[in-house]
Tab-separated table of C-alpha atoms in Angstrom:
chain	number	residue	atom	x	y	z
A	1	MET	CA	-62.974	-11.345	-11.025
A	2	THR	CA	-59.183	-11.480	-10.969
A	3	CYS	CA	-57.079	-11.545	-14.151
A	4	PRO	CA	-53.410	-12.334	-13.438
A	5	VAL	CA	-50.689	-10.351	-15.192
A	6	PHE	CA	-47.904	-12.575	-16.462
A	7	SER	CA	-44.260	-11.683	-15.989
A	8	THR	CA	-43.696	-11.449	-19.750
A	9	ILE	CA	-44.988	-7.858	-19.711
A	10	GLU	CA	-42.339	-5.293	-18.802
A	11	VAL	CA	-44.084	-1.917	-19.151
A	12	ALA	CA	-47.569	-0.526	-19.828
A	13	GLN	CA	-49.006	2.940	-20.224
A	14	ALA	CA	-52.703	2.077	-20.285
A	15	LEU	CA	-55.387	-0.371	-19.242
A	16	THR	CA	-58.338	-0.994	-21.587
A	17	ILE	CA	-61.301	-3.314	-21.093
A	18	THR	CA	-63.859	-4.759	-23.484
A	19	TYR	CA	-67.298	-4.609	-21.862
A	20	ARG	CA	-71.041	-4.141	-22.075
A	21	ASP	CA	-72.814	-1.631	-19.816
A	22	THR	CA	-76.479	-1.643	-20.732
A	23	ASP	CA	-77.371	1.637	-19.028
A	24	GLY	CA	-74.296	3.776	-19.771
A	25	SER	CA	-73.929	6.425	-17.077
A	26	GLY	CA	-77.016	5.166	-15.206
A	27	THR	CA	-76.696	3.492	-11.821
A	28	GLY	CA	-78.287	0.144	-12.743
A	29	ALA	CA	-75.035	-1.433	-13.973
A	30	VAL	CA	-71.336	-0.662	-13.708
A	31	ILE	CA	-67.988	-2.357	-14.205
A	32	PHE	CA	-64.866	-1.199	-12.378
A	33	ALA	CA	-61.399	-2.312	-13.490
A	34	ALA	CA	-58.017	-1.590	-11.923
A	35	LEU	CA	-54.453	-2.791	-12.172
A	36	ARG	CA	-53.463	-3.994	-8.707
A	37	ARG	CA	-50.215	-5.186	-7.206
A	38	LYS	CA	-49.540	-7.287	-4.139
A	39	ASP	CA	-46.286	-6.889	-2.225
A	40	LEU	CA	-44.691	-10.332	-2.055
A	41	SER	CA	-43.046	-9.660	1.322
A	42	THR	CA	-45.936	-7.997	3.204
A	43	GLY	CA	-49.041	-9.092	1.295
A	44	ALA	CA	-50.230	-5.484	1.058
A	45	ALA	CA	-52.276	-4.737	-2.064
A	46	ALA	CA	-52.537	-1.382	-3.847
A	47	THR	CA	-54.053	0.035	-7.018
A	48	VAL	CA	-51.596	1.092	-9.709
A	49	GLY	CA	-52.806	4.175	-11.549
A	50	THR	CA	-56.339	5.036	-12.569
A	51	THR	CA	-59.461	2.890	-12.018
A	52	ILE	CA	-61.780	2.410	-15.002
A	53	ASP	CA	-65.478	3.096	-14.310
A	54	THR	CA	-67.872	2.216	-17.156
A	55	ASN	CA	-70.414	4.722	-15.843
A	56	THR	CA	-68.143	7.392	-17.336
A	57	GLY	CA	-68.724	5.887	-20.793
A	58	PRO	CA	-71.717	5.596	-23.113
A	59	LEU	CA	-74.455	2.974	-23.108
A	60	VAL	CA	-72.986	-0.161	-24.726
A	61	GLU	CA	-75.405	-2.912	-25.769
A	62	GLY	CA	-72.939	-4.920	-27.897
A	63	TYR	CA	-69.310	-4.776	-26.847
A	64	GLY	CA	-67.254	-1.615	-26.531
A	65	THR	CA	-63.929	-0.575	-25.098
A	66	ILE	CA	-62.987	1.940	-22.443
A	67	GLY	CA	-59.596	2.637	-20.994
A	68	GLY	CA	-57.278	4.999	-19.275
A	69	ILE	CA	-53.664	5.956	-18.782
A	70	LEU	CA	-52.157	4.132	-15.798
A	71	VAL	CA	-49.819	6.814	-14.452
A	72	ASN	CA	-49.050	9.440	-17.105
A	73	CYS	CA	-48.324	9.582	-20.813
A	74	THR	CA	-44.623	10.304	-20.573
A	75	SER	CA	-43.602	7.510	-18.214
A	76	PRO	CA	-45.171	4.055	-18.419
A	77	HIS	CA	-45.596	1.788	-15.422
A	78	ILE	CA	-42.565	-0.503	-15.100
A	79	PHE	CA	-43.484	-3.909	-13.680
A	80	ASP	CA	-41.356	-5.264	-10.805
A	81	PHE	CA	-42.149	-8.981	-10.626
A	82	ALA	CA	-39.281	-9.607	-8.189
A	83	ASN	CA	-41.190	-7.718	-5.474
A	84	PHE	CA	-44.831	-7.700	-6.584
A	85	ALA	CA	-47.524	-9.923	-8.077
A	86	TYR	CA	-49.826	-8.044	-10.474
A	87	TYR	CA	-53.453	-8.593	-11.462
A	88	VAL	CA	-56.364	-6.715	-13.025
A	89	GLN	CA	-59.319	-6.670	-10.648
A	90	ILE	CA	-62.778	-6.509	-12.234
A	91	ASN	CA	-65.887	-5.685	-10.203
A	92	ILE	CA	-69.265	-6.020	-11.927
A	93	GLN	CA	-72.316	-4.584	-10.181
A	94	ARG	CA	-75.964	-4.259	-11.037
A	95	THR	CA	-78.825	-2.939	-8.970
A	96	THR	CA	-81.685	-4.140	-11.182
A	97	ALA	CA	-82.338	-7.499	-12.837
A	98	GLU	CA	-83.049	-5.745	-16.155
A	99	GLN	CA	-79.406	-4.744	-16.569
A	100	MET	CA	-76.908	-7.269	-17.980
A	101	PRO	CA	-73.371	-5.874	-17.767
A	102	LEU	CA	-70.644	-8.132	-19.174
A	103	PHE	CA	-66.859	-8.122	-19.022
A	104	GLY	CA	-65.090	-9.327	-22.173
A	105	GLY	CA	-61.377	-8.871	-21.477
A	106	ALA	CA	-58.578	-6.637	-20.238
A	107	ARG	CA	-55.544	-5.321	-22.086
A	108	LEU	CA	-52.407	-3.673	-20.712
A	109	HIS	CA	-50.631	-1.791	-23.488
A	110	SER	CA	-48.362	1.067	-24.491
A	111	ASP	CA	-49.765	1.961	-27.907
A	112	VAL	CA	-51.355	5.225	-26.774
A	113	ILE	CA	-51.140	8.704	-28.282
A	114	CYS	CA	-50.851	11.490	-25.731
């Protein structure tokens, strides 16, 4: 799934997702999330900062949140929409039919305490 990032955002320190991972750290279900950018002149894509992996979190049967700092606490990521298009890429995987992982939403933000 691809979630576009609109040019109204200027900076962000963290990426957080709302999700359900019905087996926690087990291998039956996982959601990966990453802020990505595509170079408008070359088309090359790259991940910006840390990738979220729900297998590092607890079992979540309702909805929970998990997140991470993009680059570091002292300097947020500054978006450059003149040269890049940005999006949050979500990959949902399951290896058994019993697992029902769900993605609820993504949030780029700077309200973190380091």
